Amino acid sequence: MQTKRVLWDERVRQIPKGFSWVDHRLVRDGHIRRCDPDSLALYLFLVSVGDANGLSYYADKSICRLTQLTEPRLGEGRQKLITAGLVAYEAPIYQVLAIPERGPA
């Protein structure tokens, strides 16, 4: 078994004040399987720009420009995240939701 070691001590991740990383249960509990690349790109964007409550007010046109998604792909990705219970949306507000305790059925 290979021993884990830090490769770059000066660049060890720290949680910035007011922000956090992606919850590992996204992968471990299988929520990621309910997403496609477009919805995952949107999720990463929203996690990156959201405030301490997971809220983002970015306009869809800005999100499309920054993520290189088209508006139809953004809409489809958003709907997949809503269906997966990962994001809530009431135009123009997005909220990244806490990941449910149990994975998808």
Short mmCIF file of N, CA, C and O in Angstrom, two decimals:
data_model
loop_
_atom_site.label_atom_id
_atom_site.label_comp_id
_atom_site.label_asym_id
_atom_site.label_seq_id
_atom_site.Cartn_x
_atom_site.Cartn_y
_atom_site.Cartn_z
N MET A 1 0.83 -1.18 0.00
CA MET A 1 0.00 0.00 0.00
C MET A 1 0.88 1.24 0.00
O MET A 1 1.81 1.35 0.78
N GLN A 2 0.56 2.17 -0.87
CA GLN A 2 1.35 3.38 -0.98
C GLN A 2 0.96 4.38 0.12
O GLN A 2 -0.20 4.55 0.43
N THR A 3 1.96 5.02 0.70
CA THR A 3 1.73 6.01 1.75
C THR A 3 1.40 7.35 1.11
O THR A 3 2.08 7.78 0.18
N LYS A 4 0.37 8.00 1.64
CA LYS A 4 0.02 9.34 1.15
C LYS A 4 1.01 10.34 1.70
O LYS A 4 1.44 10.23 2.84
N ARG A 5 1.34 11.32 0.88
CA ARG A 5 2.21 12.38 1.33
C ARG A 5 1.84 13.66 0.58
O ARG A 5 1.36 13.62 -0.54
N VAL A 6 2.03 14.76 1.24
CA VAL A 6 1.78 16.06 0.63
C VAL A 6 2.86 16.30 -0.41
O VAL A 6 4.05 16.13 -0.14
N LEU A 7 2.46 16.70 -1.60
CA LEU A 7 3.41 16.92 -2.68
C LEU A 7 3.95 18.34 -2.69
O LEU A 7 5.07 18.58 -3.12
N TRP A 8 3.12 19.31 -2.22
CA TRP A 8 3.53 20.70 -2.27
C TRP A 8 3.07 21.37 -0.99
O TRP A 8 1.95 21.87 -0.89
N ASP A 9 3.94 21.38 0.02
CA ASP A 9 3.60 21.89 1.35
C ASP A 9 3.05 23.32 1.33
O ASP A 9 2.14 23.65 2.07
N GLU A 10 3.61 24.16 0.49
CA GLU A 10 3.21 25.56 0.45
C GLU A 10 1.81 25.75 -0.14
O GLU A 10 1.25 26.84 -0.07
N ARG A 11 1.25 24.72 -0.76
CA ARG A 11 -0.04 24.85 -1.43
C ARG A 11 -1.11 23.94 -0.84
O ARG A 11 -2.09 23.62 -1.49
N VAL A 12 -0.96 23.51 0.41
CA VAL A 12 -1.96 22.69 1.07
C VAL A 12 -3.23 23.52 1.20
O VAL A 12 -3.19 24.67 1.65
N ARG A 13 -4.36 22.95 0.79
CA ARG A 13 -5.62 23.70 0.81
C ARG A 13 -6.05 24.05 2.22
O ARG A 13 -5.91 23.25 3.14
N GLN A 14 -6.57 25.23 2.35
CA GLN A 14 -7.16 25.72 3.58
C GLN A 14 -8.56 26.20 3.24
O GLN A 14 -8.78 26.72 2.15
N ILE A 15 -9.49 26.07 4.15
CA ILE A 15 -10.84 26.56 3.91
C ILE A 15 -10.85 28.07 4.12
O ILE A 15 -10.59 28.54 5.22
N PRO A 16 -11.11 28.84 3.05
CA PRO A 16 -11.17 30.29 3.21
C PRO A 16 -12.38 30.68 4.06
O PRO A 16 -13.41 30.02 4.04
N LYS A 17 -12.24 31.76 4.80
CA LYS A 17 -13.34 32.23 5.62
C LYS A 17 -14.55 32.53 4.74
O LYS A 17 -14.45 33.22 3.73
N GLY A 18 -15.70 31.99 5.11
CA GLY A 18 -16.93 32.24 4.37
C GLY A 18 -17.18 31.29 3.22
O GLY A 18 -18.23 31.36 2.58
N PHE A 19 -16.25 30.43 2.92
CA PHE A 19 -16.42 29.50 1.81
C PHE A 19 -15.98 28.11 2.25
O PHE A 19 -15.32 27.94 3.25
N SER A 20 -16.37 27.10 1.49
CA SER A 20 -15.91 25.76 1.81
C SER A 20 -15.72 24.96 0.53
O SER A 20 -16.03 25.43 -0.57
N TRP A 21 -15.27 23.76 0.69
CA TRP A 21 -15.03 22.89 -0.45
C TRP A 21 -16.28 22.09 -0.76
O TRP A 21 -17.25 22.09 -0.01
N VAL A 22 -16.21 21.37 -1.84
CA VAL A 22 -17.31 20.49 -2.23
C VAL A 22 -17.39 19.33 -1.23
O VAL A 22 -16.38 18.71 -0.91
N ASP A 23 -18.58 19.06 -0.75
CA ASP A 23 -18.81 17.97 0.21
C ASP A 23 -18.46 16.64 -0.45
O ASP A 23 -18.97 16.31 -1.53
N HIS A 24 -17.60 15.86 0.20
CA HIS A 24 -17.15 14.58 -0.37
C HIS A 24 -18.30 13.59 -0.55
O HIS A 24 -18.20 12.63 -1.32
N ARG A 25 -19.43 13.81 0.14
CA ARG A 25 -20.57 12.92 -0.03
C ARG A 25 -21.18 13.02 -1.43
O ARG A 25 -21.90 12.13 -1.86
N LEU A 26 -20.85 14.09 -2.15
CA LEU A 26 -21.30 14.21 -3.54
C LEU A 26 -20.85 12.98 -4.32
O LEU A 26 -21.62 12.41 -5.09
N VAL A 27 -19.64 12.54 -4.08
CA VAL A 27 -19.10 11.35 -4.74
C VAL A 27 -19.41 10.09 -3.94
O VAL A 27 -19.96 9.12 -4.46
N ARG A 28 -19.08 10.11 -2.66
CA ARG A 28 -19.19 8.91 -1.82
C ARG A 28 -20.61 8.35 -1.80
O ARG A 28 -20.81 7.14 -1.88
N ASP A 29 -21.61 9.22 -1.72
CA ASP A 29 -22.99 8.75 -1.64
C ASP A 29 -23.67 8.64 -2.99
O ASP A 29 -24.86 8.35 -3.07
N GLY A 30 -22.94 8.89 -4.06
CA GLY A 30 -23.46 8.64 -5.39
C GLY A 30 -24.27 9.76 -6.02
O GLY A 30 -24.84 9.58 -7.09
N HIS A 31 -24.30 10.94 -5.41
CA HIS A 31 -25.06 12.04 -6.00
C HIS A 31 -24.49 12.45 -7.35
O HIS A 31 -25.22 12.89 -8.23
N ILE A 32 -23.20 12.31 -7.52
CA ILE A 32 -22.53 12.70 -8.75
C ILE A 32 -23.05 11.91 -9.96
O ILE A 32 -23.06 12.40 -11.08
N ARG A 33 -23.53 10.69 -9.71
CA ARG A 33 -24.05 9.85 -10.80
C ARG A 33 -25.33 10.43 -11.39
O ARG A 33 -25.72 10.07 -12.49
N ARG A 34 -25.99 11.31 -10.67
CA ARG A 34 -27.23 11.91 -11.15
C ARG A 34 -26.98 13.18 -11.96
O ARG A 34 -27.91 13.84 -12.37
N CYS A 35 -25.71 13.48 -12.18
CA CYS A 35 -25.33 14.70 -12.87
C CYS A 35 -24.61 14.37 -14.17
O CYS A 35 -24.07 13.29 -14.33
N ASP A 36 -24.62 15.34 -15.07
CA ASP A 36 -23.84 15.22 -16.31
C ASP A 36 -22.78 16.32 -16.29
O ASP A 36 -22.74 17.13 -15.35
N PRO A 37 -21.89 16.36 -17.26
CA PRO A 37 -20.82 17.37 -17.23
C PRO A 37 -21.33 18.82 -17.13
O PRO A 37 -20.74 19.63 -16.43
N ASP A 38 -22.43 19.14 -17.81
CA ASP A 38 -22.95 20.51 -17.74
C ASP A 38 -23.46 20.84 -16.35
O ASP A 38 -23.18 21.92 -15.82
N SER A 39 -24.18 19.92 -15.73
CA SER A 39 -24.69 20.21 -14.39
C SER A 39 -23.55 20.25 -13.38
O SER A 39 -23.57 21.05 -12.45
N LEU A 40 -22.52 19.44 -13.57
CA LEU A 40 -21.37 19.48 -12.67
C LEU A 40 -20.58 20.78 -12.84
O LEU A 40 -20.08 21.34 -11.85
N ALA A 41 -20.48 21.28 -14.07
CA ALA A 41 -19.82 22.57 -14.30
C ALA A 41 -20.59 23.67 -13.59
O ALA A 41 -20.00 24.54 -12.93
N LEU A 42 -21.90 23.65 -13.69
CA LEU A 42 -22.72 24.65 -13.01
C LEU A 42 -22.58 24.50 -11.50
O LEU A 42 -22.43 25.49 -10.78
N TYR A 43 -22.59 23.28 -11.00
CA TYR A 43 -22.45 23.05 -9.55
C TYR A 43 -21.12 23.59 -9.05
O TYR A 43 -21.07 24.29 -8.03
N LEU A 44 -20.04 23.31 -9.75
CA LEU A 44 -18.72 23.81 -9.36
C LEU A 44 -18.72 25.33 -9.36
O LEU A 44 -18.20 25.96 -8.43
N PHE A 45 -19.31 25.93 -10.36
CA PHE A 45 -19.38 27.38 -10.43
C PHE A 45 -20.13 27.94 -9.22
O PHE A 45 -19.67 28.85 -8.55
N LEU A 46 -21.30 27.37 -8.94
CA LEU A 46 -22.14 27.86 -7.85
C LEU A 46 -21.47 27.67 -6.49
O LEU A 46 -21.57 28.53 -5.61
N VAL A 47 -20.79 26.55 -6.30
CA VAL A 47 -20.06 26.32 -5.05
C VAL A 47 -18.93 27.34 -4.92
O VAL A 47 -18.65 27.85 -3.83
N SER A 48 -18.31 27.67 -6.04
CA SER A 48 -17.18 28.60 -6.02
C SER A 48 -17.59 30.03 -5.72
O SER A 48 -16.86 30.76 -5.07
N VAL A 49 -18.76 30.44 -6.21
CA VAL A 49 -19.16 31.85 -6.06
C VAL A 49 -20.18 32.09 -4.96
O VAL A 49 -20.44 33.23 -4.60
N GLY A 50 -20.74 31.02 -4.41
CA GLY A 50 -21.78 31.17 -3.39
C GLY A 50 -21.25 31.77 -2.10
O GLY A 50 -20.08 31.61 -1.76
N ASP A 51 -22.14 32.44 -1.40
CA ASP A 51 -21.76 33.00 -0.11
C ASP A 51 -21.83 31.91 0.96
O ASP A 51 -21.99 30.73 0.65
N ALA A 52 -21.73 32.29 2.23
CA ALA A 52 -21.73 31.32 3.32
C ALA A 52 -23.01 30.51 3.40
O ALA A 52 -23.02 29.41 3.94
N ASN A 53 -24.10 31.03 2.83
CA ASN A 53 -25.38 30.30 2.80
C ASN A 53 -25.59 29.57 1.48
O ASN A 53 -26.67 29.05 1.23
N GLY A 54 -24.58 29.57 0.62
CA GLY A 54 -24.70 28.90 -0.67
C GLY A 54 -25.45 29.71 -1.70
O GLY A 54 -25.85 29.18 -2.73
N LEU A 55 -25.67 30.99 -1.46
CA LEU A 55 -26.45 31.83 -2.36
C LEU A 55 -25.58 32.50 -3.41
O LEU A 55 -24.47 32.95 -3.13
N SER A 56 -26.11 32.55 -4.62
CA SER A 56 -25.46 33.24 -5.72
C SER A 56 -26.50 33.99 -6.51
O SER A 56 -27.60 33.49 -6.75
N TYR A 57 -26.13 35.20 -6.92
CA TYR A 57 -27.04 36.05 -7.69
C TYR A 57 -26.53 36.27 -9.11
O TYR A 57 -26.98 37.18 -9.78
N TYR A 58 -25.62 35.45 -9.57
CA TYR A 58 -25.10 35.62 -10.92
C TYR A 58 -26.22 35.43 -11.94
O TYR A 58 -27.01 34.49 -11.85
N ALA A 59 -26.27 36.30 -12.91
CA ALA A 59 -27.25 36.20 -13.99
C ALA A 59 -26.87 35.04 -14.91
O ALA A 59 -25.69 34.72 -15.08
N ASP A 60 -27.88 34.43 -15.51
CA ASP A 60 -27.63 33.29 -16.40
C ASP A 60 -26.67 33.66 -17.53
O ASP A 60 -25.80 32.86 -17.88
N LYS A 61 -26.80 34.85 -18.09
CA LYS A 61 -25.89 35.25 -19.17
C LYS A 61 -24.44 35.29 -18.69
O LYS A 61 -23.54 34.88 -19.41
N SER A 62 -24.24 35.77 -17.47
CA SER A 62 -22.88 35.79 -16.91
C SER A 62 -22.37 34.37 -16.66
O SER A 62 -21.21 34.06 -16.95
N ILE A 63 -23.23 33.51 -16.14
CA ILE A 63 -22.83 32.12 -15.90
C ILE A 63 -22.46 31.46 -17.22
O ILE A 63 -21.43 30.77 -17.31
N CYS A 64 -23.25 31.68 -18.24
CA CYS A 64 -22.95 31.09 -19.56
C CYS A 64 -21.61 31.59 -20.08
O CYS A 64 -20.81 30.80 -20.59
N ARG A 65 -21.37 32.88 -19.95
CA ARG A 65 -20.11 33.45 -20.43
C ARG A 65 -18.92 32.85 -19.68
O ARG A 65 -17.90 32.49 -20.27
N LEU A 66 -19.05 32.71 -18.36
CA LEU A 66 -17.93 32.25 -17.54
C LEU A 66 -17.71 30.74 -17.61
O LEU A 66 -16.58 30.27 -17.45
N THR A 67 -18.76 29.98 -17.82
CA THR A 67 -18.64 28.51 -17.87
C THR A 67 -18.60 27.95 -19.28
O THR A 67 -18.38 26.77 -19.46
N GLN A 68 -18.87 28.80 -20.26
CA GLN A 68 -18.94 28.42 -21.67
C GLN A 68 -20.12 27.48 -21.95
O GLN A 68 -20.10 26.73 -22.92
N LEU A 69 -21.15 27.52 -21.10
CA LEU A 69 -22.38 26.78 -21.36
C LEU A 69 -23.29 27.65 -22.21
O LEU A 69 -23.31 28.87 -22.06
N THR A 70 -24.07 27.03 -23.09
CA THR A 70 -25.12 27.76 -23.78
C THR A 70 -26.31 27.89 -22.84
O THR A 70 -26.41 27.15 -21.85
N GLU A 71 -27.22 28.81 -23.14
CA GLU A 71 -28.38 28.97 -22.26
C GLU A 71 -29.22 27.69 -22.18
O GLU A 71 -29.65 27.32 -21.08
N PRO A 72 -29.46 26.96 -23.29
CA PRO A 72 -30.21 25.70 -23.16
C PRO A 72 -29.48 24.67 -22.28
O PRO A 72 -30.10 23.98 -21.48
N ARG A 73 -28.16 24.57 -22.43
CA ARG A 73 -27.39 23.63 -21.61
C ARG A 73 -27.38 24.04 -20.15
O ARG A 73 -27.45 23.19 -19.26
N LEU A 74 -27.33 25.35 -19.89
CA LEU A 74 -27.41 25.84 -18.52
C LEU A 74 -28.75 25.44 -17.91
O LEU A 74 -28.80 24.94 -16.79
N GLY A 75 -29.82 25.65 -18.66
CA GLY A 75 -31.15 25.30 -18.17
C GLY A 75 -31.28 23.81 -17.87
O GLY A 75 -31.85 23.42 -16.84
N GLU A 76 -30.75 22.99 -18.75
CA GLU A 76 -30.80 21.54 -18.53
C GLU A 76 -29.96 21.14 -17.32
O GLU A 76 -30.37 20.31 -16.51
N GLY A 77 -28.76 21.72 -17.20
CA GLY A 77 -27.90 21.42 -16.05
C GLY A 77 -28.53 21.86 -14.75
O GLY A 77 -28.49 21.14 -13.75
N ARG A 78 -29.15 23.04 -14.76
CA ARG A 78 -29.83 23.54 -13.57
C ARG A 78 -30.95 22.59 -13.16
O ARG A 78 -31.09 22.24 -11.99
N GLN A 79 -31.74 22.13 -14.13
CA GLN A 79 -32.85 21.23 -13.82
C GLN A 79 -32.35 19.91 -13.24
O GLN A 79 -32.94 19.36 -12.31
N LYS A 80 -31.25 19.39 -13.75
CA LYS A 80 -30.68 18.15 -13.19
C LYS A 80 -30.24 18.34 -11.75
O LYS A 80 -30.44 17.47 -10.91
N LEU A 81 -29.65 19.50 -11.45
CA LEU A 81 -29.22 19.78 -10.07
C LEU A 81 -30.42 19.94 -9.14
O LEU A 81 -30.39 19.48 -8.00
N ILE A 82 -31.48 20.55 -9.64
CA ILE A 82 -32.70 20.70 -8.85
C ILE A 82 -33.30 19.32 -8.58
O ILE A 82 -33.65 19.00 -7.45
N THR A 83 -33.42 18.51 -9.62
CA THR A 83 -33.97 17.16 -9.50
C THR A 83 -33.15 16.31 -8.54
O THR A 83 -33.69 15.53 -7.77
N ALA A 84 -31.84 16.49 -8.58
CA ALA A 84 -30.94 15.74 -7.69
C ALA A 84 -30.97 16.26 -6.26
O ALA A 84 -30.37 15.67 -5.37
N GLY A 85 -31.66 17.38 -6.02
CA GLY A 85 -31.74 17.95 -4.69
C GLY A 85 -30.48 18.64 -4.24
O GLY A 85 -30.23 18.79 -3.04
N LEU A 86 -29.67 19.09 -5.19
CA LEU A 86 -28.40 19.72 -4.86
C LEU A 86 -28.46 21.24 -4.91
O LEU A 86 -27.64 21.92 -4.30
N VAL A 87 -29.45 21.77 -5.66
CA VAL A 87 -29.56 23.21 -5.85
C VAL A 87 -31.03 23.60 -5.82
O VAL A 87 -31.89 22.85 -6.29
N ALA A 88 -31.30 24.77 -5.28
CA ALA A 88 -32.62 25.39 -5.37
C ALA A 88 -32.46 26.62 -6.25
O ALA A 88 -31.39 27.25 -6.28
N TYR A 89 -33.53 26.96 -6.97
CA TYR A 89 -33.46 28.11 -7.87
C TYR A 89 -34.79 28.83 -7.93
O TYR A 89 -35.83 28.21 -8.15
N GLU A 90 -34.75 30.10 -7.65
CA GLU A 90 -35.87 31.01 -7.88
C GLU A 90 -35.25 32.24 -8.50
O GLU A 90 -34.58 33.00 -7.82
N ALA A 91 -35.44 32.39 -9.82
CA ALA A 91 -34.78 33.46 -10.56
C ALA A 91 -34.85 34.77 -9.79
O ALA A 91 -35.91 35.12 -9.30
N PRO A 92 -33.75 35.44 -9.62
CA PRO A 92 -32.40 35.15 -10.14
C PRO A 92 -31.49 34.49 -9.11
O PRO A 92 -30.27 34.51 -9.25
N ILE A 93 -32.05 33.91 -8.06
CA ILE A 93 -31.23 33.39 -6.95
C ILE A 93 -31.04 31.88 -7.05
O ILE A 93 -31.99 31.13 -7.20
N TYR A 94 -29.77 31.48 -6.95
CA TYR A 94 -29.41 30.07 -6.81
C TYR A 94 -29.03 29.83 -5.36
O TYR A 94 -28.42 30.69 -4.72
N GLN A 95 -29.34 28.65 -4.85
CA GLN A 95 -28.83 28.24 -3.55
C GLN A 95 -28.29 26.82 -3.66
O GLN A 95 -29.02 25.90 -4.03
N VAL A 96 -27.01 26.65 -3.33
CA VAL A 96 -26.43 25.32 -3.24
C VAL A 96 -26.93 24.75 -1.91
O VAL A 96 -26.76 25.37 -0.86
N LEU A 97 -27.57 23.60 -1.97
CA LEU A 97 -28.18 23.00 -0.79
C LEU A 97 -27.22 22.05 -0.09
O LEU A 97 -26.31 21.48 -0.74
N ALA A 98 -27.43 21.85 1.19
CA ALA A 98 -26.67 20.84 1.91
C ALA A 98 -26.98 19.49 1.27
O ALA A 98 -28.12 19.21 0.89
N ILE A 99 -25.98 18.66 1.14
CA ILE A 99 -26.18 17.35 0.55
C ILE A 99 -26.96 16.48 1.52
O ILE A 99 -26.64 16.43 2.71
N PRO A 100 -28.01 15.81 1.02
CA PRO A 100 -28.80 14.95 1.89
C PRO A 100 -27.94 13.89 2.57
O PRO A 100 -26.94 13.45 2.04
N GLU A 101 -28.38 13.47 3.74
CA GLU A 101 -27.62 12.47 4.50
C GLU A 101 -27.50 11.14 3.77
O GLU A 101 -26.52 10.45 3.90
N ARG A 102 -28.50 10.75 3.03
CA ARG A 102 -28.46 9.49 2.29
C ARG A 102 -28.27 9.75 0.83
O ARG A 102 -28.74 10.74 0.30
N GLY A 103 -27.58 8.83 0.15
CA GLY A 103 -27.37 8.93 -1.28
C GLY A 103 -28.66 8.65 -2.02
O GLY A 103 -29.66 8.29 -1.46
N PRO A 104 -28.61 8.84 -3.34
CA PRO A 104 -29.79 8.58 -4.17
C PRO A 104 -30.17 7.10 -4.14
O PRO A 104 -29.33 6.25 -3.91
N ALA A 105 -31.44 6.84 -4.39
CA ALA A 105 -31.92 5.46 -4.41
C ALA A 105 -31.36 4.70 -5.58
O ALA A 105 -31.06 5.25 -6.60
#
